[in-house]
Tab-separated table of C-alpha atoms and ligand atoms in Angstrom:
chain	number	residue	atom	x	y	z
A	20	GLU	CA	179.643	95.620	28.470
A	21	ARG	CA	181.979	97.236	30.978
A	22	GLY	CA	182.925	93.780	32.188
A	23	GLY	CA	182.041	94.501	35.792
A	24	TYR	CA	184.011	97.760	35.945
A	25	PRO	CA	182.206	100.980	36.900
A	26	HIS	CA	183.707	102.825	33.921
A	27	PHE	CA	185.171	101.979	30.547
A	28	MET	CA	188.294	103.878	31.538
A	29	LEU	CA	189.008	101.534	34.440
A	30	LYS	CA	188.255	98.520	32.273
A	31	GLU	CA	190.612	99.800	29.587
A	32	ILE	CA	193.360	100.522	32.125
A	33	HIS	CA	193.064	96.892	33.219
A	34	GLU	CA	193.154	95.642	29.652
A	35	GLN	CA	196.663	96.999	29.186
A	36	PRO	CA	198.625	93.803	29.825
A	37	ARG	CA	196.548	92.141	27.115
A	38	ALA	CA	196.769	95.159	24.784
A	39	VAL	CA	200.564	95.134	24.985
A	40	GLN	CA	200.628	91.408	24.255
A	41	GLU	CA	198.603	92.100	21.125
A	42	THR	CA	200.828	94.985	20.011
A	43	LEU	CA	203.828	92.667	20.315
A	44	ALA	CA	202.230	89.496	18.922
A	45	GLY	CA	204.125	87.963	16.019
A	46	ARG	CA	206.401	90.976	15.686
A	47	ILE	CA	209.404	89.836	17.706
A	48	SER	CA	212.091	87.788	16.113
A	49	GLU	CA	214.073	86.470	19.091
A	50	MET	CA	216.865	84.886	17.110
A	51	GLU	CA	217.897	87.971	15.171
A	52	GLY	CA	217.074	90.389	17.983
A	53	ASP	CA	214.916	92.135	15.432
A	54	VAL	CA	211.330	93.171	14.808
A	55	ARG	CA	209.015	92.206	11.961
A	56	LEU	CA	207.214	95.303	10.723
A	57	ASP	CA	206.414	96.485	7.233
A	58	LEU	CA	207.503	100.116	7.076
A	59	GLY	CA	206.901	100.622	3.372
A	60	LEU	CA	210.642	101.295	2.962
A	61	ASN	CA	213.335	99.147	1.403
A	62	GLN	CA	216.632	98.378	3.093
A	63	TRP	CA	218.450	101.150	1.227
A	64	GLU	CA	215.807	103.711	2.165
A	65	ILE	CA	216.063	102.774	5.831
A	66	GLN	CA	219.853	102.939	5.788
A	67	THR	CA	219.919	106.365	4.181
A	68	LEU	CA	217.260	107.916	6.421
A	69	GLN	CA	218.416	111.201	7.948
A	70	ARG	CA	215.627	111.929	10.402
A	71	VAL	CA	212.144	111.118	11.616
A	72	SER	CA	209.415	113.779	11.850
A	73	ILE	CA	206.381	113.022	13.952
A	74	LEU	CA	202.950	114.684	13.842
A	75	ALA	CA	200.182	114.045	16.392
A	76	CYS	CA	197.788	115.683	18.883
A	77	GLY	CA	197.139	115.361	22.590
A	78	THR	CA	198.064	112.061	24.140
A	79	SER	CA	199.381	110.772	20.823
A	80	TYR	CA	201.736	113.764	20.729
A	81	HIS	CA	203.120	112.683	24.099
A	82	ALA	CA	203.847	109.250	22.632
A	83	GLY	CA	205.710	111.015	19.823
A	84	LEU	CA	207.818	112.938	22.335
A	85	LEU	CA	209.025	109.680	23.801
A	86	ALA	CA	210.381	108.633	20.406
A	87	ARG	CA	212.477	111.799	20.427
A	88	TYR	CA	214.503	110.232	23.231
A	89	PHE	CA	214.399	106.628	22.006
A	90	PHE	CA	215.183	106.755	18.279
A	91	PRO	CA	218.490	108.641	18.539
A	92	ARG	CA	219.686	105.933	20.942
A	93	THR	CA	218.492	102.875	19.086
A	94	ALA	CA	218.764	104.050	15.500
A	95	GLY	CA	221.029	107.107	15.535
A	96	LEU	CA	218.175	109.122	14.067
A	97	PRO	CA	217.199	112.589	15.238
A	98	VAL	CA	213.463	113.132	15.736
A	99	ASP	CA	211.307	116.262	15.427
A	100	VAL	CA	207.881	116.111	16.993
A	101	GLU	CA	205.225	118.675	16.224
A	102	VAL	CA	201.691	119.202	17.478
A	103	ALA	CA	199.706	118.657	14.277
A	104	SER	CA	197.654	121.857	14.596
A	105	GLU	CA	200.912	123.840	14.782
A	106	PHE	CA	202.444	122.234	11.741
A	107	GLN	CA	203.359	125.094	9.438
A	108	HIS	CA	205.222	124.636	6.225
A	109	MET	CA	208.157	122.771	7.727
A	110	GLN	CA	210.355	121.826	4.788
A	111	LEU	CA	210.715	118.089	4.954
A	112	ARG	CA	213.866	117.098	3.159
A	113	PRO	CA	214.374	113.828	1.311
A	114	GLY	CA	215.615	111.237	3.776
A	115	THR	CA	212.874	112.108	6.263
A	116	LEU	CA	210.439	109.482	7.475
A	117	LEU	CA	207.164	111.113	8.410
A	118	VAL	CA	205.275	109.352	11.204
A	119	ALA	CA	201.701	110.346	12.094
A	120	ILE	CA	200.298	108.992	15.350
A	121	SER	CA	196.541	108.887	15.892
A	122	GLN	CA	194.574	106.427	17.987
A	123	SER	CA	191.362	107.026	16.028
A	124	GLY	CA	192.999	107.681	12.685
A	125	GLU	CA	190.346	110.389	12.166
A	126	THR	CA	191.746	113.467	13.943
A	127	ALA	CA	191.302	116.366	11.514
A	128	ASP	CA	194.373	118.295	12.682
A	129	THR	CA	196.577	115.256	12.167
A	130	LEU	CA	195.093	114.336	8.795
A	131	MET	CA	195.442	117.901	7.461
A	132	ALA	CA	199.037	118.252	8.662
A	133	LEU	CA	199.910	114.869	7.210
A	134	LYS	CA	198.472	115.790	3.814
A	135	LYS	CA	200.375	119.059	3.826
A	136	ALA	CA	203.613	117.356	4.875
A	137	LYS	CA	203.253	114.705	2.200
A	138	THR	CA	203.465	117.335	-0.516
A	139	CYS	CA	207.210	117.408	0.251
A	140	GLY	CA	207.377	113.934	-1.257
A	141	VAL	CA	208.602	112.051	1.808
A	142	LYS	CA	207.610	108.526	2.850
A	143	SER	CA	204.992	108.301	5.557
A	144	LEU	CA	203.930	105.871	8.219
A	145	ALA	CA	200.853	105.848	10.469
A	146	ILE	CA	200.523	104.427	13.952
A	147	THR	CA	196.839	103.902	14.707
A	148	ASN	CA	194.447	101.631	16.551
A	149	VAL	CA	191.583	101.675	14.073
A	150	VAL	CA	191.744	99.327	11.113
A	151	GLY	CA	190.894	101.057	7.847
A	152	SER	CA	190.673	104.532	9.443
A	153	SER	CA	191.177	107.593	7.201
A	154	ILE	CA	194.823	107.993	8.155
A	155	THR	CA	195.697	104.581	6.740
A	156	GLU	CA	194.587	105.702	3.285
A	157	ILE	CA	197.026	108.603	3.194
A	158	VAL	CA	200.249	106.854	4.240
A	159	ASP	CA	202.666	104.357	2.677
A	160	ALA	CA	202.423	101.902	5.577
A	161	THR	CA	200.593	101.466	8.880
A	162	ILE	CA	201.551	99.979	12.221
A	163	TYR	CA	198.414	98.926	14.078
A	164	THR	CA	198.476	99.028	17.854
A	165	ARG	CA	195.781	96.300	18.078
A	166	CYS	CA	194.498	97.406	21.496
A	167	GLY	CA	190.833	96.732	20.740
A	168	PRO	CA	188.199	99.501	20.761
A	169	GLU	CA	188.701	102.267	23.310
A	170	ILE	CA	185.408	103.746	24.533
A	171	GLY	CA	186.535	106.021	27.379
A	172	VAL	CA	187.283	109.509	26.050
A	173	ALA	CA	190.610	109.625	27.885
A	174	ALA	CA	193.169	107.583	25.966
A	175	THR	CA	194.763	104.902	28.139
A	176	LYS	CA	195.474	101.518	26.582
A	177	THR	CA	195.921	103.049	23.134
A	178	PHE	CA	198.634	105.379	24.470
A	179	VAL	CA	200.492	102.421	25.924
A	180	GLY	CA	199.991	100.603	22.601
A	181	GLN	CA	201.524	103.598	20.806
A	182	LEU	CA	204.536	103.568	23.123
A	183	VAL	CA	205.069	99.875	22.456
A	184	ALA	CA	204.660	100.371	18.692
A	185	LEU	CA	207.284	103.124	18.861
A	186	PHE	CA	209.636	100.877	20.837
A	187	LEU	CA	209.270	98.256	18.107
A	188	LEU	CA	209.819	100.836	15.378
A	189	GLY	CA	212.918	102.239	17.105
A	190	ILE	CA	214.404	98.758	17.421
A	191	ARG	CA	213.537	97.850	13.804
A	192	LEU	CA	215.168	101.029	12.486
A	193	GLY	CA	218.188	100.463	14.713
A	194	ARG	CA	218.703	96.898	13.546
A	195	ALA	CA	218.191	97.714	9.872
A	196	ARG	CA	220.724	100.550	10.129
A	197	ASN	CA	223.201	98.403	12.057
A	198	HIS	CA	223.090	100.885	14.879
A	199	LEU	CA	221.907	98.147	17.256
A	200	LEU	CA	223.715	94.827	17.441
A	201	PRO	CA	221.666	91.599	17.501
A	202	GLU	CA	222.674	91.244	21.152
A	203	GLN	CA	221.320	94.673	22.027
A	204	GLY	CA	218.123	94.035	20.084
A	205	ARG	CA	217.623	90.777	21.959
A	206	ARG	CA	218.124	92.457	25.316
A	207	LEU	CA	215.580	95.201	24.552
A	208	LEU	CA	213.045	92.774	23.120
A	209	GLY	CA	213.457	90.328	25.992
A	210	GLU	CA	212.674	93.114	28.433
A	211	LEU	CA	209.800	94.396	26.284
A	212	SER	CA	208.199	90.947	26.378
A	213	ARG	CA	208.081	91.159	30.162
A	214	LEU	CA	206.001	94.348	30.088
A	215	PRO	CA	202.522	92.745	30.276
A	216	GLY	CA	203.450	91.044	33.555
A	217	LEU	CA	205.066	94.194	34.918
A	218	ILE	CA	201.973	96.274	34.076
A	219	GLN	CA	199.895	93.718	35.951
A	220	ALA	CA	202.080	94.275	39.001
A	221	VAL	CA	201.437	98.035	38.812
A	222	LEU	CA	197.681	97.413	38.562
A	223	GLU	CA	197.975	95.492	41.801
A	224	ARG	CA	199.099	98.690	43.514
A	225	ARG	CA	195.627	100.152	42.888
A	226	ASP	CA	194.595	100.328	46.564
A	227	GLN	CA	197.672	102.298	47.514
A	228	ILE	CA	197.158	104.643	44.567
A	229	ARG	CA	193.478	105.103	45.488
A	230	GLU	CA	194.513	106.153	49.005
A	231	ILE	CA	196.929	108.696	47.592
A	232	ALA	CA	194.196	110.008	45.282
A	233	GLN	CA	191.915	110.381	48.304
A	234	ARG	CA	194.530	112.243	50.290
A	235	PHE	CA	195.083	114.846	47.577
A	236	SER	CA	191.609	115.014	46.035
A	237	GLY	CA	191.110	118.514	47.454
A	238	ALA	CA	194.275	119.861	45.824
A	239	ASP	CA	193.855	122.964	43.691
A	240	ILE	CA	196.854	122.112	41.539
A	241	TYR	CA	198.947	119.030	40.794
A	242	PHE	CA	202.465	118.893	39.398
A	243	PHE	CA	203.986	115.995	37.477
A	244	ILE	CA	207.730	115.931	36.953
A	245	GLY	CA	210.085	113.618	35.110
A	246	ARG	CA	213.401	113.702	33.321
A	247	ASP	CA	214.505	112.331	29.976
A	248	ILE	CA	212.131	109.679	28.689
A	249	LEU	CA	209.848	110.350	31.669
A	250	TYR	CA	209.271	113.995	30.802
A	251	PRO	CA	206.614	113.074	28.192
A	252	ILE	CA	205.004	110.885	30.850
A	253	ALA	CA	204.842	113.901	33.175
A	254	LEU	CA	202.952	115.747	30.430
A	255	GLU	CA	200.636	112.790	29.948
A	256	GLY	CA	199.986	112.391	33.695
A	257	ALA	CA	199.057	116.083	33.921
A	258	LEU	CA	196.769	115.821	30.893
A	259	LYS	CA	194.897	112.868	32.416
A	260	MET	CA	194.438	114.756	35.704
A	261	LYS	CA	193.101	117.828	33.877
A	262	GLU	CA	190.759	116.071	31.522
A	263	ILE	CA	188.992	113.659	33.840
A	264	ALA	CA	189.449	115.091	37.358
A	265	TYR	CA	189.306	118.777	36.246
A	266	ILE	CA	192.201	119.617	38.567
A	267	PRO	CA	194.666	122.070	37.024
A	268	ALA	CA	197.889	120.141	36.504
A	269	GLU	CA	201.288	120.991	35.091
A	270	GLY	CA	203.721	118.542	33.557
A	271	TYR	CA	207.327	119.714	33.755
A	272	PRO	CA	210.811	118.480	33.061
A	273	ALA	CA	212.020	118.072	36.647
A	274	GLY	CA	214.967	120.414	36.144
A	275	GLU	CA	212.673	123.244	35.015
A	276	LEU	CA	210.785	123.540	38.304
A	277	LYS	CA	213.341	125.896	39.761
A	278	HIS	CA	213.053	128.188	36.737
A	279	GLY	CA	209.642	129.483	37.721
A	280	PRO	CA	206.928	127.018	38.679
A	281	LEU	CA	208.456	126.395	42.104
A	282	ALA	CA	206.734	129.653	43.073
A	283	LEU	CA	203.409	127.774	42.926
A	284	ILE	CA	204.514	125.069	45.352
A	285	THR	CA	203.184	125.731	48.830
A	286	GLU	CA	202.338	123.670	51.900
A	287	GLY	CA	200.770	120.406	50.749
A	288	THR	CA	200.960	120.874	46.960
A	289	PRO	CA	201.102	117.382	45.430
A	290	VAL	CA	204.038	116.794	43.085
A	291	VAL	CA	204.157	113.447	41.322
A	292	ALA	CA	207.773	112.518	40.593
A	293	PHE	CA	208.576	109.770	38.104
A	294	ALA	CA	211.866	108.577	39.547
A	295	THR	CA	212.835	105.494	37.552
A	296	CYS	CA	215.268	107.163	35.184
A	297	GLY	CA	218.450	108.440	36.781
A	298	GLU	CA	219.540	110.043	40.005
A	299	LYS	CA	219.155	113.684	39.123
A	300	ILE	CA	215.480	113.884	39.994
A	301	TYR	CA	216.201	113.316	43.678
A	302	SER	CA	217.490	116.867	44.059
A	303	ASN	CA	214.322	118.176	42.408
A	304	MET	CA	212.215	116.132	44.815
A	305	LYS	CA	214.163	117.682	47.688
A	306	GLU	CA	213.527	121.176	46.315
A	307	VAL	CA	209.803	120.440	46.478
A	308	ARG	CA	209.994	119.124	50.027
A	309	ALA	CA	211.932	122.153	51.157
A	310	ARG	CA	208.989	124.341	50.050
A	311	GLY	CA	206.437	122.234	51.902
A	312	GLY	CA	205.234	120.364	48.810
A	313	GLU	CA	204.258	116.682	49.059
A	314	VAL	CA	206.183	114.342	46.778
A	315	ILE	CA	204.361	111.297	45.405
A	316	ALA	CA	207.175	109.209	43.967
A	317	PHE	CA	206.849	106.416	41.456
A	318	ALA	CA	210.161	104.655	41.987
A	319	ALA	CA	211.789	101.289	41.408
A	320	GLU	CA	211.317	98.605	44.055
A	321	GLY	CA	213.852	99.025	46.827
A	322	ASP	CA	214.777	102.619	45.899
A	323	ARG	CA	216.089	103.767	49.287
A	324	GLU	CA	216.897	107.278	48.200
A	325	ALA	CA	213.317	108.001	47.090
A	326	ALA	CA	212.043	106.538	50.361
A	327	GLU	CA	214.294	108.872	52.328
A	328	ILE	CA	212.876	111.920	50.584
A	329	THR	CA	209.198	111.037	50.887
A	330	ASP	CA	206.889	108.638	52.712
A	331	THR	CA	204.680	108.394	49.662
A	332	VAL	CA	206.429	105.976	47.326
A	333	VAL	CA	204.615	103.717	44.892
A	334	GLU	CA	207.058	100.946	44.077
A	335	LEU	CA	207.255	99.821	40.469
A	336	PRO	CA	208.866	96.581	39.305
A	337	ASN	CA	212.420	96.899	38.007
A	338	THR	CA	212.995	97.163	34.270
A	339	LEU	CA	215.040	99.291	31.866
A	340	PRO	CA	214.378	103.023	32.392
A	341	VAL	CA	212.882	103.363	28.925
A	342	PHE	CA	210.243	100.716	29.576
A	343	SER	CA	209.549	102.068	33.044
A	344	ALA	CA	207.825	104.895	31.144
A	345	VAL	CA	204.940	102.491	30.576
A	346	LEU	CA	204.778	101.547	34.254
A	347	CYS	CA	204.787	105.206	35.333
A	348	THR	CA	201.989	105.837	32.830
A	349	VAL	CA	199.809	103.140	34.362
A	350	GLY	CA	200.385	104.620	37.819
A	351	ALA	CA	199.413	108.091	36.592
A	352	GLN	CA	196.277	106.752	34.895
A	353	LEU	CA	195.107	105.118	38.110
A	354	LEU	CA	195.846	108.261	40.114
A	355	ALA	CA	193.786	110.429	37.735
A	356	TYR	CA	191.025	107.831	37.562
A	357	TYR	CA	190.568	107.483	41.325
A	358	THR	CA	190.818	111.248	41.834
A	359	ALA	CA	188.031	111.753	39.285
A	360	GLN	CA	185.963	109.006	40.878
A	361	ILE	CA	186.307	110.502	44.365
A	362	LEU	CA	185.296	113.898	42.954
A	363	GLY	CA	182.265	112.368	41.235
A	364	ARG	CA	183.312	113.326	37.686
A	365	ASP	CA	181.747	111.952	34.515
A	366	ILE	CA	184.818	109.862	33.820
A	367	ASP	CA	184.017	108.235	30.498
A	368	LYS	CA	182.594	111.455	29.055
A	369	PRO	CA	184.474	114.402	30.511
A	370	ARG	CA	182.838	117.782	29.912
A	371	ASN	CA	183.562	119.556	26.613
A	372	LEU	CA	185.503	116.640	25.120
A	373	ALA	CA	184.810	114.137	22.347
A	374	LYS	CA	186.504	110.850	21.582
A	375	SER	CA	187.499	111.811	18.122
A	376	VAL	CA	188.025	115.402	17.051
A	377	THR	CA	187.095	115.719	13.411
A	378	VAL	CA	187.230	119.519	13.155
A	379	GLU	CA	190.380	121.597	12.769
B	415	F6R	C1	193.456	112.551	25.729
B	415	F6R	C2	193.060	112.218	24.368
B	415	F6R	C3	193.308	113.206	23.276
B	415	F6R	C4	193.705	112.500	21.989
B	415	F6R	C5	193.809	113.479	20.824
B	415	F6R	C6	194.292	112.809	19.555
B	415	F6R	O1	193.191	111.504	26.600
B	415	F6R	O2	192.556	111.159	24.140
B	415	F6R	O3	194.274	114.142	23.650
B	415	F6R	O4	194.930	111.867	22.195
B	415	F6R	O5	192.538	114.055	20.592
B	415	F6R	O6	193.466	111.747	19.199
B	415	F6R	P1	193.940	110.636	18.193
B	415	F6R	O7	195.028	109.857	18.825
B	415	F6R	O8	192.712	109.822	17.907
B	415	F6R	O9	194.428	111.363	16.966
């Protein structure tokens, strides 16, 4: 049932090229540079949207954070993202599209927040992996991620499916609002279609990533840093390390390190730097080195600057920075997985956790 893999998590990590193909299947319209998705909104409603508000928990919340960077660029729409259990009585004004993200579609915190938010009378959309799950009954429309069942408690392929669903949504909103030209839509979608192959190339770096995991498996803390669209991936990388390897891990916006956490960096502290989105992170990587920390960089193929700062560079295939978020994610998943395996953790059923959290 695990298809020859020792754990469901590793199997599901390897299913990601296929999962992304499924999330994209039949939804790309090459000619118009547009996306086919039913959002439960008419053209006028899309054009007059003022903002998008996203509710989710855990890994799904990290997917939501990525939309906060993407939607303003593609669709000119500001995005609020809130952890569902912290949703208070935020006044949602007309013109807001409410998006709830939940792999299982059964997370109590997300369902309760969504019900509360809906009392403001706004339109709502769910992004979920489970057909007919409770969340789909509450919303006006659903985007399915179509990743197939996920058994491992740690979300992997469904997170990547959520990112891809959000990319599609951002492009659809952008095209419908004339914020993106057909040309720009085509460019983004062309690159998005290459993702399955690019993910496969990252999977092929598994031996190198396993060696890195081995080298740092005795660490008492891990840091993950990223900027812009890669900041949510830093949070997600740290979450994976905590939940399956039980190593304390902090995800930080790279520029924030010097505002406090740098005090925790000592000789040999591993700092994973996602370096595929802009030059600014190089100075943060140097700050780490100067304190004796070890930088593990995920950087684009041929990135000489990253290679000058650290010997530990995992090269990722070139793509647009926004889509490199998916490639960095896959690298972080493998790093957490191998660390947990080396430490003998119960990877598919980490202590104290359940696949779907149906209590508030
Ligand atoms: C972490 C993880 C959890 C879930 C969270 C929300 O790997 O899986 O953080 O993301 O419990 O679950 P869903 O997406 O089902 O609402």
